């Protein structure tokens, strides 16, 4: 169970990824609110904190304090620039962590400014997933030591570490940005526009796959075609491929390179829009998309898939209002009704619970 500690005066939540989480609203500016968090941390497995370096300590909730209350606690500190260094207290966003992590300069076409993959790499890969991995590592270690620890997860570190391959791949990235094998420079690892404005992604690196690419494009018997690895001739190859892909609609190339086509191992695939994920015949059988019963929106299902203990169906989980579970959670953690009412009067907590916090069946469903 994931319990969000929201601000008591936060109003409505704009978090679109909160399905299945519980929300308690606590005023961290009040001593009573701080005491509530300490009491919760004395009983939980993991605390994830998203503040800049030093904020948790100023609140009186630093790792030393919390680990003193609960020596088995995992304190995961998810920040942009980490706990130390000149940028540790600076504001930043995904693009800044990519730029300072040595990654942003690797993305984009030659002769143009670097481009970035929206906020997926910094926020979600280098931040959220690396933090989750660190937490799981600490939990596994705790089975041996029976002790918690601090997980310092800085997105700048995550970006840098995830790009290890770029530092060690040698000749794959020895040229300027956008001129190398895997960054858009190679004509056999590129995206091409089709006649109808669609796109096809080409990843025919290995010789056997490249041979299928040429077959699908009708170039298998072209004796004048430059060699695949003739880098000075890559612009010639790219222009040939561009002209051919542009001559037919995306559906044609899907039929040629798709699983039922004549060249299914060319590593050539259509660039799908999110709206196509639930119906496109190449991916629909994977059931990667579910329909949100509240909004009708498409929602990606959880991955990876576990055979014995599958993930919860997120479409059956609701997004909580801020403070929607304050009473239920505090009741579960052995706060008395009198304590909860006193905390409300003191402004230490905010309760918007729409259910009876004393209903055992509902508590079990929540926690």
PDB file of N, CA, C and O in Angstrom, residues 6-79:
ATOM      1  N   UNK A   6      -0.074  14.346   1.633  1.00  0.00           N
ATOM      2  CA  UNK A   6      -0.329  15.583   0.901  1.00  0.00           C
ATOM      3  C   UNK A   6      -0.397  16.772   1.846  1.00  0.00           C
ATOM      4  O   UNK A   6      -0.612  16.623   3.058  1.00  0.00           O
ATOM      5  N   UNK A   7      -0.223  17.951   1.287  1.00  0.00           N
ATOM      6  CA  UNK A   7      -0.357  19.176   2.081  1.00  0.00           C
ATOM      7  C   UNK A   7      -1.803  19.365   2.499  1.00  0.00           C
ATOM      8  O   UNK A   7      -2.721  19.147   1.704  1.00  0.00           O
ATOM      9  N   UNK A   8      -1.989  19.799   3.713  1.00  0.00           N
ATOM     10  CA  UNK A   8      -3.350  19.970   4.231  1.00  0.00           C
ATOM     11  C   UNK A   8      -4.107  21.067   3.502  1.00  0.00           C
ATOM     12  O   UNK A   8      -5.335  21.063   3.460  1.00  0.00           O
ATOM     13  N   UNK A   9      -3.389  22.021   2.918  1.00  0.00           N
ATOM     14  CA  UNK A   9      -4.043  23.130   2.221  1.00  0.00           C
ATOM     15  C   UNK A   9      -3.859  23.022   0.707  1.00  0.00           C
ATOM     16  O   UNK A   9      -3.916  24.029  -0.007  1.00  0.00           O
ATOM     17  N   UNK A  10      -3.634  21.803   0.219  1.00  0.00           N
ATOM     18  CA  UNK A  10      -3.290  21.639  -1.193  1.00  0.00           C
ATOM     19  C   UNK A  10      -4.473  21.813  -2.126  1.00  0.00           C
ATOM     20  O   UNK A  10      -4.305  22.041  -3.314  1.00  0.00           O
ATOM     21  N   UNK A  11      -5.702  21.695  -1.621  1.00  0.00           N
ATOM     22  CA  UNK A  11      -6.863  21.741  -2.500  1.00  0.00           C
ATOM     23  C   UNK A  11      -6.939  20.474  -3.324  1.00  0.00           C
ATOM     24  O   UNK A  11      -6.607  19.387  -2.860  1.00  0.00           O
ATOM     25  N   UNK A  12      -7.350  20.582  -4.588  1.00  0.00           N
ATOM     26  CA  UNK A  12      -7.447  19.406  -5.447  1.00  0.00           C
ATOM     27  C   UNK A  12      -6.088  18.955  -5.946  1.00  0.00           C
ATOM     28  O   UNK A  12      -5.162  19.750  -6.081  1.00  0.00           O
ATOM     29  N   UNK A  13      -5.967  17.664  -6.198  1.00  0.00           N
ATOM     30  CA  UNK A  13      -4.717  17.115  -6.711  1.00  0.00           C
ATOM     31  C   UNK A  13      -4.732  17.093  -8.231  1.00  0.00           C
ATOM     32  O   UNK A  13      -5.740  16.784  -8.858  1.00  0.00           O
ATOM     33  N   UNK A  14      -3.576  17.422  -8.829  1.00  0.00           N
ATOM     34  CA  UNK A  14      -3.431  17.357 -10.288  1.00  0.00           C
ATOM     35  C   UNK A  14      -2.627  16.128 -10.703  1.00  0.00           C
ATOM     36  O   UNK A  14      -2.284  15.981 -11.875  1.00  0.00           O
ATOM     37  N   UNK A  15      -2.328  15.253  -9.756  1.00  0.00           N
ATOM     38  CA  UNK A  15      -1.534  14.061 -10.041  1.00  0.00           C
ATOM     39  C   UNK A  15      -2.387  13.051 -10.792  1.00  0.00           C
ATOM     40  O   UNK A  15      -3.369  12.538 -10.267  1.00  0.00           O
ATOM     41  N   UNK A  16      -2.000  12.757 -12.026  1.00  0.00           N
ATOM     42  CA  UNK A  16      -2.762  11.802 -12.837  1.00  0.00           C
ATOM     43  C   UNK A  16      -2.274  10.369 -12.662  1.00  0.00           C
ATOM     44  O   UNK A  16      -2.816   9.456 -13.271  1.00  0.00           O
ATOM     45  N   UNK A  17      -1.234  10.177 -11.829  1.00  0.00           N
ATOM     46  CA  UNK A  17      -0.676   8.843 -11.627  1.00  0.00           C
ATOM     47  C   UNK A  17      -0.902   8.355 -10.199  1.00  0.00           C
ATOM     48  O   UNK A  17      -0.092   7.604  -9.657  1.00  0.00           O
ATOM     49  N   UNK A  18      -1.991   8.772  -9.592  1.00  0.00           N
ATOM     50  CA  UNK A  18      -2.226   8.460  -8.178  1.00  0.00           C
ATOM     51  C   UNK A  18      -3.210   7.315  -7.969  1.00  0.00           C
ATOM     52  O   UNK A  18      -3.622   7.059  -6.835  1.00  0.00           O
ATOM     53  N   UNK A  19      -3.587   6.625  -9.020  1.00  0.00           N
ATOM     54  CA  UNK A  19      -4.573   5.551  -8.873  1.00  0.00           C
ATOM     55  C   UNK A  19      -4.097   4.485  -7.882  1.00  0.00           C
ATOM     56  O   UNK A  19      -2.955   4.053  -7.913  1.00  0.00           O
ATOM     57  N   UNK A  20      -5.008   4.072  -7.018  1.00  0.00           N
ATOM     58  CA  UNK A  20      -4.710   3.010  -6.079  1.00  0.00           C
ATOM     59  C   UNK A  20      -3.950   3.455  -4.843  1.00  0.00           C
ATOM     60  O   UNK A  20      -3.728   2.660  -3.937  1.00  0.00           O
ATOM     61  N   UNK A  21      -3.530   4.717  -4.791  1.00  0.00           N
ATOM     62  CA  UNK A  21      -2.817   5.227  -3.617  1.00  0.00           C
ATOM     63  C   UNK A  21      -3.813   5.807  -2.616  1.00  0.00           C
ATOM     64  O   UNK A  21      -4.929   6.193  -2.983  1.00  0.00           O
ATOM     65  N   UNK A  22      -3.399   5.863  -1.374  1.00  0.00           N
ATOM     66  CA  UNK A  22      -4.194   6.513  -0.343  1.00  0.00           C
ATOM     67  C   UNK A  22      -3.638   7.910  -0.103  1.00  0.00           C
ATOM     68  O   UNK A  22      -2.447   8.153  -0.248  1.00  0.00           O
ATOM     69  N   UNK A  23      -4.499   8.835   0.274  1.00  0.00           N
ATOM     70  CA  UNK A  23      -4.064  10.202   0.530  1.00  0.00           C
ATOM     71  C   UNK A  23      -4.439  10.635   1.942  1.00  0.00           C
ATOM     72  O   UNK A  23      -5.605  10.557   2.331  1.00  0.00           O
ATOM     73  N   UNK A  24      -3.424  11.065   2.703  1.00  0.00           N
ATOM     74  CA  UNK A  24      -3.684  11.730   3.969  1.00  0.00           C
ATOM     75  C   UNK A  24      -3.142  13.146   3.850  1.00  0.00           C
ATOM     76  O   UNK A  24      -2.115  13.381   3.206  1.00  0.00           O
ATOM     77  N   UNK A  25      -3.831  14.106   4.420  1.00  0.00           N
ATOM     78  CA  UNK A  25      -3.436  15.510   4.336  1.00  0.00           C
ATOM     79  C   UNK A  25      -2.904  15.954   5.689  1.00  0.00           C
ATOM     80  O   UNK A  25      -3.613  15.891   6.694  1.00  0.00           O
ATOM     81  N   UNK A  26      -1.647  16.392   5.716  1.00  0.00           N
ATOM     82  CA  UNK A  26      -0.977  16.749   6.963  1.00  0.00           C
ATOM     83  C   UNK A  26      -0.349  18.131   6.815  1.00  0.00           C
ATOM     84  O   UNK A  26       0.242  18.450   5.778  1.00  0.00           O
ATOM     85  N   UNK A  27      -0.461  18.931   7.840  1.00  0.00           N
ATOM     86  CA  UNK A  27       0.148  20.257   7.870  1.00  0.00           C
ATOM     87  C   UNK A  27       1.559  20.127   8.438  1.00  0.00           C
ATOM     88  O   UNK A  27       1.744  20.018   9.651  1.00  0.00           O
ATOM     89  N   UNK A  28       2.553  20.131   7.591  1.00  0.00           N
ATOM     90  CA  UNK A  28       3.930  19.956   8.029  1.00  0.00           C
ATOM     91  C   UNK A  28       4.530  21.228   8.622  1.00  0.00           C
ATOM     92  O   UNK A  28       5.689  21.230   9.045  1.00  0.00           O
ATOM     93  N   UNK A  29       3.750  22.284   8.672  1.00  0.00           N
ATOM     94  CA  UNK A  29       4.209  23.508   9.325  1.00  0.00           C
ATOM     95  C   UNK A  29       3.821  23.541  10.793  1.00  0.00           C
ATOM     96  O   UNK A  29       4.168  24.491  11.507  1.00  0.00           O
ATOM     97  N   UNK A  30       3.094  22.549  11.244  1.00  0.00           N
ATOM     98  CA  UNK A  30       2.677  22.493  12.639  1.00  0.00           C
ATOM     99  C   UNK A  30       3.410  21.378  13.361  1.00  0.00           C
ATOM    100  O   UNK A  30       3.648  20.311  12.782  1.00  0.00           O
ATOM    101  N   UNK A  31       3.783  21.587  14.628  1.00  0.00           N
ATOM    102  CA  UNK A  31       4.460  20.527  15.387  1.00  0.00           C
ATOM    103  C   UNK A  31       3.612  19.267  15.480  1.00  0.00           C
ATOM    104  O   UNK A  31       4.145  18.157  15.452  1.00  0.00           O
ATOM    105  N   UNK A  32       2.306  19.446  15.570  1.00  0.00           N
ATOM    106  CA  UNK A  32       1.422  18.284  15.668  1.00  0.00           C
ATOM    107  C   UNK A  32       1.433  17.480  14.365  1.00  0.00           C
ATOM    108  O   UNK A  32       1.399  16.235  14.390  1.00  0.00           O
ATOM    109  N   UNK A  33       1.500  18.180  13.223  1.00  0.00           N
ATOM    110  CA  UNK A  33       1.579  17.486  11.946  1.00  0.00           C
ATOM    111  C   UNK A  33       2.886  16.715  11.807  1.00  0.00           C
ATOM    112  O   UNK A  33       2.895  15.574  11.313  1.00  0.00           O
ATOM    113  N   UNK A  34       3.983  17.317  12.235  1.00  0.00           N
ATOM    114  CA  UNK A  34       5.274  16.634  12.218  1.00  0.00           C
ATOM    115  C   UNK A  34       5.224  15.388  13.099  1.00  0.00           C
ATOM    116  O   UNK A  34       5.744  14.322  12.737  1.00  0.00           O
ATOM    117  N   UNK A  35       4.565  15.513  14.238  1.00  0.00           N
ATOM    118  CA  UNK A  35       4.451  14.368  15.144  1.00  0.00           C
ATOM    119  C   UNK A  35       3.664  13.231  14.498  1.00  0.00           C
ATOM    120  O   UNK A  35       3.960  12.051  14.718  1.00  0.00           O
ATOM    121  N   UNK A  36       2.658  13.569  13.684  1.00  0.00           N
ATOM    122  CA  UNK A  36       1.880  12.549  12.984  1.00  0.00           C
ATOM    123  C   UNK A  36       2.787  11.776  12.031  1.00  0.00           C
ATOM    124  O   UNK A  36       2.774  10.535  11.982  1.00  0.00           O
ATOM    125  N   UNK A  37       3.601  12.499  11.254  1.00  0.00           N
ATOM    126  CA  UNK A  37       4.488  11.850  10.287  1.00  0.00           C
ATOM    127  C   UNK A  37       5.499  10.964  11.014  1.00  0.00           C
ATOM    128  O   UNK A  37       5.786   9.840  10.578  1.00  0.00           O
ATOM    129  N   UNK A  38       6.045  11.446  12.116  1.00  0.00           N
ATOM    130  CA  UNK A  38       6.996  10.628  12.881  1.00  0.00           C
ATOM    131  C   UNK A  38       6.343   9.334  13.348  1.00  0.00           C
ATOM    132  O   UNK A  38       6.947   8.257  13.288  1.00  0.00           O
ATOM    133  N   UNK A  39       5.117   9.445  13.806  1.00  0.00           N
ATOM    134  CA  UNK A  39       4.426   8.256  14.320  1.00  0.00           C
ATOM    135  C   UNK A  39       4.165   7.251  13.200  1.00  0.00           C
ATOM    136  O   UNK A  39       4.293   6.046  13.398  1.00  0.00           O
ATOM    137  N   UNK A  40       3.819   7.763  12.031  1.00  0.00           N
ATOM    138  CA  UNK A  40       3.616   6.870  10.895  1.00  0.00           C
ATOM    139  C   UNK A  40       4.934   6.216  10.477  1.00  0.00           C
ATOM    140  O   UNK A  40       4.990   5.018  10.212  1.00  0.00           O
ATOM    141  N   UNK A  41       6.002   7.026  10.427  1.00  0.00           N
ATOM    142  CA  UNK A  41       7.297   6.508   9.984  1.00  0.00           C
ATOM    143  C   UNK A  41       7.859   5.466  10.948  1.00  0.00           C
ATOM    144  O   UNK A  41       8.707   4.656  10.556  1.00  0.00           O
ATOM    145  N   UNK A  42       7.408   5.498  12.185  1.00  0.00           N
ATOM    146  CA  UNK A  42       7.886   4.507  13.144  1.00  0.00           C
ATOM    147  C   UNK A  42       7.323   3.123  12.862  1.00  0.00           C
ATOM    148  O   UNK A  42       7.787   2.130  13.431  1.00  0.00           O
ATOM    149  N   UNK A  43       6.336   3.044  11.935  1.00  0.00           N
ATOM    150  CA  UNK A  43       5.670   1.763  11.697  1.00  0.00           C
ATOM    151  C   UNK A  43       5.715   1.299  10.238  1.00  0.00           C
ATOM    152  O   UNK A  43       5.309   0.181   9.942  1.00  0.00           O
ATOM    153  N   UNK A  44       6.188   2.152   9.323  1.00  0.00           N
ATOM    154  CA  UNK A  44       6.153   1.788   7.901  1.00  0.00           C
ATOM    155  C   UNK A  44       7.491   1.224   7.454  1.00  0.00           C
ATOM    156  O   UNK A  44       8.486   1.257   8.178  1.00  0.00           O
ATOM    157  N   UNK A  45       7.528   0.709   6.231  1.00  0.00           N
ATOM    158  CA  UNK A  45       8.751   0.138   5.667  1.00  0.00           C
ATOM    159  C   UNK A  45       9.598   1.163   4.935  1.00  0.00           C
ATOM    160  O   UNK A  45      10.833   1.118   4.990  1.00  0.00           O
ATOM    161  N   UNK A  46       8.937   2.069   4.219  1.00  0.00           N
ATOM    162  CA  UNK A  46       9.663   2.975   3.323  1.00  0.00           C
ATOM    163  C   UNK A  46       9.069   4.372   3.401  1.00  0.00           C
ATOM    164  O   UNK A  46       7.840   4.526   3.457  1.00  0.00           O
ATOM    165  N   UNK A  47       9.927   5.367   3.396  1.00  0.00           N
ATOM    166  CA  UNK A  47       9.507   6.763   3.213  1.00  0.00           C
ATOM    167  C   UNK A  47      10.185   7.283   1.956  1.00  0.00           C
ATOM    168  O   UNK A  47      11.406   7.194   1.818  1.00  0.00           O
ATOM    169  N   UNK A  48       9.400   7.826   1.030  1.00  0.00           N
ATOM    170  CA  UNK A  48       9.940   8.483  -0.164  1.00  0.00           C
ATOM    171  C   UNK A  48       9.725   9.976  -0.006  1.00  0.00           C
ATOM    172  O   UNK A  48       8.594  10.430   0.163  1.00  0.00           O
ATOM    173  N   UNK A  49      10.807  10.737  -0.043  1.00  0.00           N
ATOM    174  CA  UNK A  49      10.666  12.195   0.106  1.00  0.00           C
ATOM    175  C   UNK A  49      11.212  12.900  -1.126  1.00  0.00           C
ATOM    176  O   UNK A  49      12.279  12.552  -1.622  1.00  0.00           O
ATOM    177  N   UNK A  50      10.458  13.900  -1.626  1.00  0.00           N
ATOM    178  CA  UNK A  50      10.811  14.542  -2.893  1.00  0.00           C
ATOM    179  C   UNK A  50      11.373  15.956  -2.744  1.00  0.00           C
ATOM    180  O   UNK A  50      11.432  16.699  -3.717  1.00  0.00           O
ATOM    181  N   UNK A  51      11.779  16.350  -1.527  1.00  0.00           N
ATOM    182  CA  UNK A  51      12.210  17.725  -1.287  1.00  0.00           C
ATOM    183  C   UNK A  51      13.659  17.950  -1.727  1.00  0.00           C
ATOM    184  O   UNK A  51      14.436  17.004  -1.886  1.00  0.00           O
ATOM    185  N   UNK A  52      14.010  19.209  -1.867  1.00  0.00           N
ATOM    186  CA  UNK A  52      15.410  19.532  -2.104  1.00  0.00           C
ATOM    187  C   UNK A  52      16.220  19.214  -0.850  1.00  0.00           C
ATOM    188  O   UNK A  52      15.697  19.092   0.252  1.00  0.00           O
ATOM    189  N   UNK A  53      17.530  19.099  -1.031  1.00  0.00           N
ATOM    190  CA  UNK A  53      18.410  18.744   0.084  1.00  0.00           C
ATOM    191  C   UNK A  53      18.227  19.707   1.245  1.00  0.00           C
ATOM    192  O   UNK A  53      18.183  20.923   1.067  1.00  0.00           O
ATOM    193  N   UNK A  54      18.109  19.152   2.459  1.00  0.00           N
ATOM    194  CA  UNK A  54      18.032  19.957   3.671  1.00  0.00           C
ATOM    195  C   UNK A  54      16.638  20.242   4.167  1.00  0.00           C
ATOM    196  O   UNK A  54      16.450  20.598   5.339  1.00  0.00           O
ATOM    197  N   UNK A  55      15.621  20.110   3.296  1.00  0.00           N
ATOM    198  CA  UNK A  55      14.255  20.443   3.710  1.00  0.00           C
ATOM    199  C   UNK A  55      13.757  19.465   4.770  1.00  0.00           C
ATOM    200  O   UNK A  55      13.168  19.864   5.783  1.00  0.00           O
ATOM    201  N   UNK A  56      13.992  18.181   4.578  1.00  0.00           N
ATOM    202  CA  UNK A  56      13.531  17.186   5.544  1.00  0.00           C
ATOM    203  C   UNK A  56      14.171  17.432   6.910  1.00  0.00           C
ATOM    204  O   UNK A  56      13.502  17.320   7.953  1.00  0.00           O
ATOM    205  N   UNK A  57      15.444  17.799   6.925  1.00  0.00           N
ATOM    206  CA  UNK A  57      16.122  18.086   8.186  1.00  0.00           C
ATOM    207  C   UNK A  57      15.511  19.312   8.867  1.00  0.00           C
ATOM    208  O   UNK A  57      15.335  19.325  10.100  1.00  0.00           O
ATOM    209  N   UNK A  58      15.197  20.348   8.092  1.00  0.00           N
ATOM    210  CA  UNK A  58      14.605  21.552   8.684  1.00  0.00           C
ATOM    211  C   UNK A  58      13.234  21.269   9.288  1.00  0.00           C
ATOM    212  O   UNK A  58      12.809  21.946  10.226  1.00  0.00           O
ATOM    213  N   UNK A  59      12.547  20.278   8.763  1.00  0.00           N
ATOM    214  CA  UNK A  59      11.248  19.904   9.318  1.00  0.00           C
ATOM    215  C   UNK A  59      11.375  19.053  10.579  1.00  0.00           C
ATOM    216  O   UNK A  59      10.373  18.740  11.226  1.00  0.00           O
ATOM    217  N   UNK A  60      12.604  18.682  10.905  1.00  0.00           N
ATOM    218  CA  UNK A  60      12.804  17.795  12.040  1.00  0.00           C
ATOM    219  C   UNK A  60      12.533  16.350  11.710  1.00  0.00           C
ATOM    220  O   UNK A  60      12.277  15.531  12.602  1.00  0.00           O
ATOM    221  N   UNK A  61      12.603  16.024  10.395  1.00  0.00           N
ATOM    222  CA  UNK A  61      12.308  14.670   9.939  1.00  0.00           C
ATOM    223  C   UNK A  61      13.489  14.067   9.183  1.00  0.00           C
ATOM    224  O   UNK A  61      13.315  13.243   8.286  1.00  0.00           O
ATOM    225  N   UNK A  62      14.700  14.498   9.532  1.00  0.00           N
ATOM    226  CA  UNK A  62      15.868  13.984   8.840  1.00  0.00           C
ATOM    227  C   UNK A  62      16.051  12.495   9.055  1.00  0.00           C
ATOM    228  O   UNK A  62      15.481  11.896   9.983  1.00  0.00           O
ATOM    229  N   UNK A  63      16.843  11.858   8.200  1.00  0.00           N
ATOM    230  CA  UNK A  63      17.042  10.407   8.317  1.00  0.00           C
ATOM    231  C   UNK A  63      17.526   9.954   9.690  1.00  0.00           C
ATOM    232  O   UNK A  63      17.114   8.898  10.173  1.00  0.00           O
ATOM    233  N   UNK A  64      18.395  10.745  10.328  1.00  0.00           N
ATOM    234  CA  UNK A  64      18.880  10.352  11.648  1.00  0.00           C
ATOM    235  C   UNK A  64      17.733  10.250  12.644  1.00  0.00           C
ATOM    236  O   UNK A  64      17.673   9.317  13.451  1.00  0.00           O
ATOM    237  N   UNK A  65      16.808  11.204  12.568  1.00  0.00           N
ATOM    238  CA  UNK A  65      15.662  11.202  13.469  1.00  0.00           C
ATOM    239  C   UNK A  65      14.758  10.004  13.181  1.00  0.00           C
ATOM    240  O   UNK A  65      14.359   9.258  14.092  1.00  0.00           O
ATOM    241  N   UNK A  66      14.433   9.812  11.901  1.00  0.00           N
ATOM    242  CA  UNK A  66      13.484   8.757  11.534  1.00  0.00           C
ATOM    243  C   UNK A  66      14.063   7.364  11.754  1.00  0.00           C
ATOM    244  O   UNK A  66      13.363   6.455  12.201  1.00  0.00           O
ATOM    245  N   UNK A  67      15.350   7.192  11.442  1.00  0.00           N
ATOM    246  CA  UNK A  67      15.969   5.893  11.667  1.00  0.00           C
ATOM    247  C   UNK A  67      16.144   5.616  13.159  1.00  0.00           C
ATOM    248  O   UNK A  67      16.204   4.456  13.583  1.00  0.00           O
ATOM    249  N   UNK A  68      16.212   6.682  13.954  1.00  0.00           N
ATOM    250  CA  UNK A  68      16.215   6.500  15.400  1.00  0.00           C
ATOM    251  C   UNK A  68      14.889   5.977  15.910  1.00  0.00           C
ATOM    252  O   UNK A  68      14.837   5.191  16.861  1.00  0.00           O
ATOM    253  N   UNK A  69      13.800   6.398  15.257  1.00  0.00           N
ATOM    254  CA  UNK A  69      12.466   5.922  15.624  1.00  0.00           C
ATOM    255  C   UNK A  69      12.192   4.529  15.074  1.00  0.00           C
ATOM    256  O   UNK A  69      11.480   3.732  15.683  1.00  0.00           O
ATOM    257  N   UNK A  70      12.735   4.259  13.887  1.00  0.00           N
ATOM    258  CA  UNK A  70      12.465   2.993  13.203  1.00  0.00           C
ATOM    259  C   UNK A  70      13.744   2.559  12.483  1.00  0.00           C
ATOM    260  O   UNK A  70      13.973   2.923  11.326  1.00  0.00           O
ATOM    261  N   UNK A  71      14.591   1.777  13.136  1.00  0.00           N
ATOM    262  CA  UNK A  71      15.881   1.394  12.540  1.00  0.00           C
ATOM    263  C   UNK A  71      15.748   0.575  11.258  1.00  0.00           C
ATOM    264  O   UNK A  71      16.719   0.452  10.513  1.00  0.00           O
ATOM    265  N   UNK A  72      14.566   0.037  10.967  1.00  0.00           N
ATOM    266  CA  UNK A  72      14.371  -0.765   9.752  1.00  0.00           C
ATOM    267  C   UNK A  72      13.839   0.070   8.591  1.00  0.00           C
ATOM    268  O   UNK A  72      13.632  -0.448   7.493  1.00  0.00           O
ATOM    269  N   UNK A  73      13.654   1.361   8.813  1.00  0.00           N
ATOM    270  CA  UNK A  73      13.053   2.225   7.795  1.00  0.00           C
ATOM    271  C   UNK A  73      14.010   2.448   6.620  1.00  0.00           C
ATOM    272  O   UNK A  73      15.211   2.658   6.808  1.00  0.00           O
ATOM    273  N   UNK A  74      13.465   2.410   5.394  1.00  0.00           N
ATOM    274  CA  UNK A  74      14.198   2.814   4.194  1.00  0.00           C
ATOM    275  C   UNK A  74      13.766   4.241   3.862  1.00  0.00           C
ATOM    276  O   UNK A  74      12.591   4.488   3.598  1.00  0.00           O
ATOM    277  N   UNK A  75      14.706   5.170   3.885  1.00  0.00           N
ATOM    278  CA  UNK A  75      14.422   6.577   3.565  1.00  0.00           C
ATOM    279  C   UNK A  75      14.943   6.853   2.163  1.00  0.00           C
ATOM    280  O   UNK A  75      16.158   6.951   1.939  1.00  0.00           O
ATOM    281  N   UNK A  76      14.037   6.942   1.207  1.00  0.00           N
ATOM    282  CA  UNK A  76      14.417   7.172  -0.183  1.00  0.00           C
ATOM    283  C   UNK A  76      14.297   8.660  -0.495  1.00  0.00           C
ATOM    284  O   UNK A  76      13.210   9.227  -0.432  1.00  0.00           O
ATOM    285  N   UNK A  77      15.402   9.276  -0.831  1.00  0.00           N
ATOM    286  CA  UNK A  77      15.454  10.718  -1.073  1.00  0.00           C
ATOM    287  C   UNK A  77      15.566  10.953  -2.579  1.00  0.00           C
ATOM    288  O   UNK A  77      16.639  10.812  -3.182  1.00  0.00           O
ATOM    289  N   UNK A  78      14.447  11.316  -3.189  1.00  0.00           N
ATOM    290  CA  UNK A  78      14.376  11.500  -4.641  1.00  0.00           C
ATOM    291  C   UNK A  78      14.486  12.984  -4.963  1.00  0.00           C
ATOM    292  O   UNK A  78      13.576  13.772  -4.677  1.00  0.00           O
ATOM    293  N   UNK A  79      15.623  13.374  -5.549  1.00  0.00           N
ATOM    294  CA  UNK A  79      15.870  14.777  -5.860  1.00  0.00           C
ATOM    295  C   UNK A  79      16.395  14.900  -7.286  1.00  0.00           C
ATOM    296  O   UNK A  79      16.684  13.907  -7.952  1.00  0.00           O
TER     297      UNK A  79
END
